[in-house]
CSV table of N, CA and C in Angstrom, one decimal:
chain,number,residue,atom,x,y,z
A,51,UNK,N,0.8,-1.2,0.0
A,51,UNK,CA,0.0,0.0,0.0
A,51,UNK,C,0.9,1.3,0.0
A,52,UNK,N,1.9,1.3,0.8
A,52,UNK,CA,2.8,2.4,0.9
A,52,UNK,C,3.5,2.6,-0.4
A,53,UNK,N,4.0,1.5,-1.0
A,53,UNK,CA,4.7,1.6,-2.2
A,53,UNK,C,3.8,2.1,-3.3
A,54,UNK,N,2.6,1.7,-3.3
A,54,UNK,CA,1.6,2.2,-4.3
A,54,UNK,C,1.4,3.7,-4.2
A,55,UNK,N,1.3,4.2,-2.9
A,55,UNK,CA,1.1,5.6,-2.6
A,55,UNK,C,2.3,6.4,-3.1
A,56,UNK,N,3.5,5.9,-2.8
A,56,UNK,CA,4.8,6.6,-3.3
A,56,UNK,C,4.8,6.6,-4.8
A,57,UNK,N,4.4,5.5,-5.5
A,57,UNK,CA,4.4,5.5,-6.9
A,57,UNK,C,3.4,6.5,-7.5
A,58,UNK,N,2.2,6.5,-6.9
A,58,UNK,CA,1.2,7.5,-7.3
A,58,UNK,C,1.7,8.9,-7.1
A,59,UNK,N,2.2,9.2,-5.9
A,59,UNK,CA,2.7,10.5,-5.6
A,59,UNK,C,3.8,10.9,-6.6
A,60,UNK,N,4.7,10.0,-6.9
A,60,UNK,CA,5.8,10.4,-7.9
A,60,UNK,C,5.3,10.6,-9.3
A,61,UNK,N,4.3,9.8,-9.7
A,61,UNK,CA,3.7,10.1,-11.0
A,61,UNK,C,3.0,11.4,-11.1
A,62,UNK,N,2.3,11.7,-10.1
A,62,UNK,CA,1.6,13.1,-10.0
A,62,UNK,C,2.6,14.2,-10.0
A,63,UNK,N,3.7,13.9,-9.2
A,63,UNK,CA,4.8,14.9,-9.1
A,63,UNK,C,5.4,15.2,-10.4
A,64,UNK,N,5.6,14.3,-11.3
A,64,UNK,CA,6.1,14.5,-12.6
A,64,UNK,C,5.3,15.5,-13.4
A,65,UNK,N,4.0,15.4,-13.2
A,65,UNK,CA,3.1,16.3,-13.9
A,65,UNK,C,3.2,17.8,-13.3
A,66,UNK,N,3.2,17.8,-12.0
A,66,UNK,CA,3.2,19.1,-11.3
A,66,UNK,C,4.6,19.7,-11.1
A,67,UNK,N,5.4,19.7,-12.1
A,67,UNK,CA,6.7,20.4,-12.1
A,67,UNK,C,7.9,19.6,-11.9
A,68,UNK,N,7.8,18.3,-11.5
A,68,UNK,CA,9.0,17.5,-11.3
A,68,UNK,C,9.7,17.2,-12.6
A,69,UNK,N,9.1,17.0,-13.7
A,69,UNK,CA,9.8,16.7,-15.0
A,69,UNK,C,10.5,18.0,-15.4
A,70,UNK,N,9.9,19.1,-15.3
A,70,UNK,CA,10.5,20.4,-15.7
A,70,UNK,C,11.7,20.7,-14.9
A,71,UNK,N,11.7,20.5,-13.6
A,71,UNK,CA,12.8,20.8,-12.8
A,71,UNK,C,13.9,19.8,-13.0
A,72,UNK,N,13.6,18.5,-13.3
A,72,UNK,CA,14.6,17.5,-13.6
A,72,UNK,C,15.3,17.8,-14.9
A,73,UNK,N,14.6,18.3,-15.9
A,73,UNK,CA,15.2,18.7,-17.1
A,73,UNK,C,16.1,19.9,-16.9
A,74,UNK,N,15.7,20.8,-16.1
A,74,UNK,CA,16.5,22.0,-15.7
A,74,UNK,C,17.8,21.5,-15.1
A,75,UNK,N,17.7,20.6,-14.2
A,75,UNK,CA,18.9,20.0,-13.5
A,75,UNK,C,19.9,19.3,-14.5
A,76,UNK,N,19.3,18.6,-15.4
A,76,UNK,CA,20.1,17.9,-16.4
A,76,UNK,C,20.8,18.8,-17.4
A,77,UNK,N,20.1,19.8,-17.8
A,77,UNK,CA,20.7,20.9,-18.7
A,77,UNK,C,21.9,21.6,-17.9
A,78,UNK,N,21.6,21.9,-16.7
A,78,UNK,CA,22.6,22.6,-15.9
A,78,UNK,C,23.8,21.7,-15.7
A,79,UNK,N,23.6,20.4,-15.5
A,79,UNK,CA,24.7,19.4,-15.4
A,79,UNK,C,25.5,19.3,-16.6
A,80,UNK,N,24.9,19.2,-17.8
A,80,UNK,CA,25.7,19.2,-19.0
A,80,UNK,C,26.5,20.5,-19.2
A,81,UNK,N,25.9,21.6,-18.9
A,81,UNK,CA,26.6,22.9,-19.1
A,81,UNK,C,27.8,23.0,-18.1
A,82,UNK,N,27.6,22.5,-16.9
A,82,UNK,CA,28.7,22.5,-15.9
A,82,UNK,C,29.8,21.5,-16.2
A,83,UNK,N,29.5,20.4,-16.9
A,83,UNK,CA,30.5,19.4,-17.2
A,83,UNK,C,31.4,19.7,-18.4
A,84,UNK,N,31.1,20.9,-19.0
A,84,UNK,CA,32.0,21.3,-20.2
A,84,UNK,C,33.4,21.5,-19.7
A,85,UNK,N,33.6,22.1,-18.5
A,85,UNK,CA,34.9,22.3,-18.0
A,85,UNK,C,35.3,21.3,-16.9
A,86,UNK,N,36.5,21.1,-16.7
A,86,UNK,CA,37.0,20.2,-15.7
A,86,UNK,C,36.6,20.7,-14.3
A,87,UNK,N,36.7,22.0,-14.1
A,87,UNK,CA,36.3,22.5,-12.8
A,87,UNK,C,34.8,22.3,-12.5
A,88,UNK,N,34.0,22.3,-13.5
A,88,UNK,CA,32.6,22.1,-13.3
A,88,UNK,C,32.1,20.7,-13.1
A,89,UNK,N,32.9,19.7,-13.3
A,89,UNK,CA,32.5,18.3,-13.2
A,89,UNK,C,31.9,18.0,-11.8
A,90,UNK,N,32.5,18.4,-10.7
A,90,UNK,CA,31.8,18.0,-9.4
A,90,UNK,C,30.4,18.7,-9.3
A,91,UNK,N,30.3,19.9,-9.8
A,91,UNK,CA,29.0,20.6,-9.8
A,91,UNK,C,28.0,19.8,-10.7
A,92,UNK,N,28.5,19.3,-11.9
A,92,UNK,CA,27.6,18.6,-12.8
A,92,UNK,C,27.1,17.3,-12.2
A,93,UNK,N,28.0,16.6,-11.5
A,93,UNK,CA,27.6,15.3,-10.8
A,93,UNK,C,26.5,15.6,-9.7
A,94,UNK,N,26.8,16.7,-9.0
A,94,UNK,CA,25.8,17.1,-7.9
A,94,UNK,C,24.5,17.4,-8.6
A,95,UNK,N,24.5,18.1,-9.7
A,95,UNK,CA,23.3,18.4,-10.4
A,95,UNK,C,22.5,17.2,-10.9
A,96,UNK,N,23.3,16.2,-11.3
A,96,UNK,CA,22.6,14.9,-11.7
A,96,UNK,C,21.9,14.2,-10.6
A,97,UNK,N,22.6,14.3,-9.4
A,97,UNK,CA,21.9,13.7,-8.2
A,97,UNK,C,20.6,14.4,-7.9
A,98,UNK,N,20.6,15.7,-8.0
A,98,UNK,CA,19.4,16.5,-7.8
A,98,UNK,C,18.4,16.2,-8.8
A,99,UNK,N,18.8,15.9,-10.0
A,99,UNK,CA,17.8,15.6,-11.1
A,99,UNK,C,17.1,14.3,-10.8
A,100,UNK,N,17.9,13.3,-10.3
A,100,UNK,CA,17.2,12.1,-9.9
A,100,UNK,C,16.3,12.3,-8.8
A,101,UNK,N,16.6,13.1,-7.8
A,101,UNK,CA,15.7,13.4,-6.7
A,101,UNK,C,14.4,14.2,-7.3
A,102,UNK,N,14.7,15.1,-8.2
A,102,UNK,CA,13.5,15.8,-8.8
A,102,UNK,C,12.6,14.9,-9.6
A,103,UNK,N,13.1,13.8,-10.1
A,103,UNK,CA,12.3,12.8,-10.9
A,103,UNK,C,11.5,11.9,-9.9
A,104,UNK,N,12.0,11.6,-8.8
A,104,UNK,CA,11.4,10.6,-7.9
A,104,UNK,C,11.6,11.0,-6.5
A,105,UNK,N,11.0,12.0,-6.0
A,105,UNK,CA,11.2,12.5,-4.6
A,105,UNK,C,10.6,11.8,-3.5
A,106,UNK,N,9.4,11.2,-3.8
A,106,UNK,CA,8.7,10.5,-2.7
A,106,UNK,C,9.3,9.2,-2.5
A,107,UNK,N,9.7,8.9,-1.2
A,107,UNK,CA,10.4,7.7,-0.9
A,107,UNK,C,11.9,8.0,-0.8
A,108,UNK,N,12.3,9.2,-0.9
A,108,UNK,CA,13.7,9.6,-0.8
A,108,UNK,C,13.8,10.6,0.4
A,109,UNK,N,15.0,10.6,1.0
A,109,UNK,CA,15.3,11.5,2.1
A,109,UNK,C,16.6,12.2,1.9
A,110,UNK,N,16.8,13.4,2.2
A,110,UNK,CA,18.0,14.2,2.2
A,110,UNK,C,18.6,14.2,3.6
A,111,UNK,N,19.8,13.8,3.7
A,111,UNK,CA,20.5,13.8,5.0
A,111,UNK,C,21.9,14.4,4.9
A,112,UNK,N,22.3,15.0,6.0
A,112,UNK,CA,23.7,15.6,6.0
A,112,UNK,C,24.7,14.4,6.0
A,113,UNK,N,25.7,14.6,5.2
A,113,UNK,CA,26.7,13.5,5.2
A,113,UNK,C,27.9,13.8,6.2
A,114,UNK,N,27.8,14.8,6.9
A,114,UNK,CA,28.8,15.1,7.9
A,114,UNK,C,30.1,15.8,7.4
A,115,UNK,N,30.1,16.1,6.1
A,115,UNK,CA,31.3,16.8,5.6
A,115,UNK,C,30.9,18.2,5.2
A,116,UNK,N,30.4,18.9,6.2
A,116,UNK,CA,30.0,20.3,6.0
A,116,UNK,C,31.2,21.2,6.4
A,117,UNK,N,32.3,21.0,5.9
A,117,UNK,CA,33.5,21.8,6.2
A,117,UNK,C,33.7,22.9,5.2
A,118,UNK,N,34.9,23.4,5.2
A,118,UNK,CA,35.2,24.6,4.4
A,118,UNK,C,35.0,24.4,2.9
A,119,UNK,N,35.3,23.2,2.4
A,119,UNK,CA,35.2,22.9,1.0
A,119,UNK,C,33.7,22.9,0.6
A,120,UNK,N,32.8,22.3,1.5
A,120,UNK,CA,31.4,22.3,1.1
A,120,UNK,C,30.8,23.7,1.1
A,121,UNK,N,31.3,24.6,2.0
A,121,UNK,CA,30.8,26.0,2.0
A,121,UNK,C,31.2,26.7,0.7
A,122,UNK,N,32.5,26.5,0.3
A,122,UNK,CA,33.0,27.1,-0.9
A,122,UNK,C,32.2,26.6,-2.2
A,123,UNK,N,32.1,25.3,-2.2
A,123,UNK,CA,31.3,24.7,-3.3
A,123,UNK,C,29.9,25.1,-3.4
A,124,UNK,N,29.2,25.3,-2.2
A,124,UNK,CA,27.9,25.8,-2.2
A,124,UNK,C,27.8,27.2,-2.7
A,125,UNK,N,28.7,28.1,-2.3
A,125,UNK,CA,28.7,29.5,-2.8
A,125,UNK,C,28.9,29.5,-4.3
A,126,UNK,N,29.9,28.7,-4.8
A,126,UNK,CA,30.1,28.7,-6.3
A,126,UNK,C,28.8,28.1,-7.0
A,127,UNK,N,28.2,27.1,-6.4
A,127,UNK,CA,27.0,26.5,-6.9
A,127,UNK,C,25.9,27.5,-7.0
A,128,UNK,N,25.7,28.4,-6.0
A,128,UNK,CA,24.6,29.4,-6.0
A,128,UNK,C,24.9,30.4,-7.2
A,129,UNK,N,26.1,30.7,-7.4
A,129,UNK,CA,26.5,31.7,-8.5
A,129,UNK,C,26.3,31.0,-9.9
A,130,UNK,N,26.6,29.7,-10.0
A,130,UNK,CA,26.5,29.1,-11.3
A,130,UNK,C,25.1,28.6,-11.7
A,131,UNK,N,24.2,28.7,-10.9
A,131,UNK,CA,22.8,28.4,-11.3
A,131,UNK,C,21.9,27.9,-10.2
A,132,UNK,N,22.4,27.6,-9.1
A,132,UNK,CA,21.6,27.2,-8.0
A,132,UNK,C,20.4,28.1,-7.6
A,133,UNK,N,20.7,29.4,-7.8
A,133,UNK,CA,19.7,30.4,-7.5
A,133,UNK,C,18.6,30.4,-8.4
A,134,UNK,N,18.9,30.2,-9.7
A,134,UNK,CA,17.8,30.1,-10.7
A,134,UNK,C,16.9,28.8,-10.5
A,135,UNK,N,17.6,27.7,-10.2
A,135,UNK,CA,16.8,26.5,-10.0
A,135,UNK,C,16.0,26.6,-8.7
A,136,UNK,N,16.5,27.3,-7.7
A,136,UNK,CA,15.7,27.6,-6.5
A,136,UNK,C,14.5,28.4,-6.8
A,137,UNK,N,14.6,29.4,-7.7
A,137,UNK,CA,13.5,30.2,-8.0
A,137,UNK,C,12.4,29.4,-8.7
A,138,UNK,N,12.8,28.4,-9.6
A,138,UNK,CA,11.9,27.5,-10.2
A,138,UNK,C,11.1,26.7,-9.2
A,139,UNK,N,11.8,26.2,-8.2
A,139,UNK,CA,11.1,25.4,-7.2
A,139,UNK,C,10.2,26.3,-6.4
A,140,UNK,N,10.6,27.5,-6.1
A,140,UNK,CA,9.7,28.4,-5.3
A,140,UNK,C,8.5,28.8,-6.1
A,141,UNK,N,8.6,29.0,-7.4
A,141,UNK,CA,7.5,29.3,-8.3
A,141,UNK,C,6.5,28.1,-8.3
A,142,UNK,N,7.0,26.9,-8.5
A,142,UNK,CA,6.1,25.8,-8.5
A,142,UNK,C,5.5,25.5,-7.1
A,143,UNK,N,6.2,25.7,-6.1
A,143,UNK,CA,5.7,25.6,-4.7
A,143,UNK,C,4.6,26.5,-4.4
A,144,UNK,N,4.8,27.8,-4.7
A,144,UNK,CA,3.7,28.8,-4.5
A,144,UNK,C,2.5,28.5,-5.4
A,145,UNK,N,2.7,28.1,-6.6
A,145,UNK,CA,1.6,27.8,-7.5
A,145,UNK,C,0.8,26.6,-7.0
A,146,UNK,N,1.5,25.6,-6.5
A,146,UNK,CA,0.8,24.4,-6.0
A,146,UNK,C,0.1,24.6,-4.6
A,147,UNK,N,0.7,25.5,-3.8
A,147,UNK,CA,0.1,25.8,-2.5
A,147,UNK,C,-1.3,26.5,-2.6
A,148,UNK,N,-1.6,27.0,-3.8
A,148,UNK,CA,-2.9,27.7,-4.0
A,148,UNK,C,-4.0,26.7,-3.9
A,149,UNK,N,-3.8,25.5,-4.3
A,149,UNK,CA,-4.8,24.4,-4.3
A,149,UNK,C,-4.6,23.6,-3.1
A,150,UNK,N,-5.6,23.0,-2.5
A,150,UNK,CA,-5.5,22.1,-1.4
A,150,UNK,C,-4.8,20.8,-1.8
A,151,UNK,N,-5.1,20.3,-3.0
A,151,UNK,CA,-4.6,19.0,-3.4
A,151,UNK,C,-3.1,19.1,-3.7
A,152,UNK,N,-2.6,20.3,-4.1
A,152,UNK,CA,-1.2,20.5,-4.4
A,152,UNK,C,-0.3,20.8,-3.2
A,153,UNK,N,-0.8,20.9,-2.0
A,153,UNK,CA,0.0,21.3,-0.9
A,153,UNK,C,1.2,20.3,-0.6
A,154,UNK,N,1.0,19.0,-0.7
A,154,UNK,CA,2.1,18.1,-0.5
A,154,UNK,C,3.2,18.3,-1.6
A,155,UNK,N,2.8,18.5,-2.8
A,155,UNK,CA,3.7,18.7,-3.9
A,155,UNK,C,4.4,20.1,-3.7
A,156,UNK,N,3.7,21.1,-3.3
A,156,UNK,CA,4.3,22.4,-3.0
A,156,UNK,C,5.3,22.3,-1.9
A,157,UNK,N,5.0,21.5,-0.8
A,157,UNK,CA,6.0,21.3,0.2
A,157,UNK,C,7.3,20.6,-0.3
A,158,UNK,N,7.1,19.7,-1.2
A,158,UNK,CA,8.3,19.0,-1.8
A,158,UNK,C,9.1,20.0,-2.6
A,159,UNK,N,8.5,20.9,-3.3
A,159,UNK,CA,9.2,21.9,-4.1
A,159,UNK,C,9.9,22.9,-3.1
A,160,UNK,N,9.3,23.2,-2.0
A,160,UNK,CA,10.0,24.1,-1.0
A,160,UNK,C,11.2,23.4,-0.4
A,161,UNK,N,11.1,22.1,-0.1
A,161,UNK,CA,12.3,21.3,0.4
A,161,UNK,C,13.4,21.3,-0.7
A,162,UNK,N,13.0,21.1,-1.9
A,162,UNK,CA,14.0,21.1,-3.0
A,162,UNK,C,14.6,22.4,-3.3
A,163,UNK,N,13.8,23.5,-3.0
A,163,UNK,CA,14.4,24.9,-3.2
A,163,UNK,C,15.5,25.1,-2.2
A,164,UNK,N,15.3,24.6,-1.0
A,164,UNK,CA,16.4,24.7,0.1
A,164,UNK,C,17.6,23.9,-0.3
A,165,UNK,N,17.4,22.7,-0.9
A,165,UNK,CA,18.5,21.9,-1.3
A,165,UNK,C,19.2,22.5,-2.5
A,166,UNK,N,18.4,23.2,-3.4
A,166,UNK,CA,19.0,23.8,-4.6
A,166,UNK,C,20.0,24.9,-4.3
A,167,UNK,N,19.9,25.5,-3.1
A,167,UNK,CA,20.8,26.5,-2.7
A,167,UNK,C,22.1,25.9,-2.1
A,168,UNK,N,22.0,24.8,-1.4
A,168,UNK,CA,23.2,24.2,-0.8
A,168,UNK,C,23.2,22.7,-0.9
A,169,UNK,N,23.5,22.2,-2.0
A,169,UNK,CA,23.5,20.7,-2.2
A,169,UNK,C,24.7,20.0,-1.7
A,170,UNK,N,25.8,20.7,-1.6
A,170,UNK,CA,27.0,20.0,-1.1
A,170,UNK,C,27.0,19.8,0.4
A,171,UNK,N,27.5,18.6,0.8
A,171,UNK,CA,27.4,18.2,2.2
A,171,UNK,C,26.1,17.5,2.5
A,172,UNK,N,25.4,17.1,1.5
A,172,UNK,CA,24.1,16.3,1.7
A,172,UNK,C,24.1,15.1,0.8
A,173,UNK,N,23.5,14.1,1.3
A,173,UNK,CA,23.3,12.8,0.5
A,173,UNK,C,21.8,12.5,0.3
A,174,UNK,N,21.5,11.9,-0.7
A,174,UNK,CA,20.1,11.5,-1.0
A,174,UNK,C,20.0,10.0,-0.7
A,175,UNK,N,19.1,9.6,0.2
A,175,UNK,CA,18.9,8.2,0.7
A,175,UNK,C,17.5,7.8,0.3
A,176,UNK,N,17.5,6.6,-0.4
A,176,UNK,CA,16.2,6.0,-0.7
A,176,UNK,C,15.6,5.3,0.5
A,177,UNK,N,14.3,5.5,0.8
A,177,UNK,CA,13.7,4.8,2.0
A,177,UNK,C,13.0,3.6,1.6
């Protein structure tokens, strides 16, 4: 029953902005991987794209490496496109919060907006 609910939630999620944000993450990933310096950012963007495709049944946890390097990488990430992706999540979150049915999906977009600003130092765990 729970697996069916997660599947249904993820399928509805794709319609309500999940597919668009996943495509945005993949495009950002390919653009970042053009240079050698951008490869770590591109891989992080691909992880976020997978989360954007299938968020229900996944959990974001701190991996314990929130040191100086993670802070620097998060600042560079915000400059390279994290802010634009965060705005996309905020737009969809506000749009979905207008309806009662869309509130769980809006909440998911707000969680992903926070993650879009600082993805380094976090891991995605499937439940």
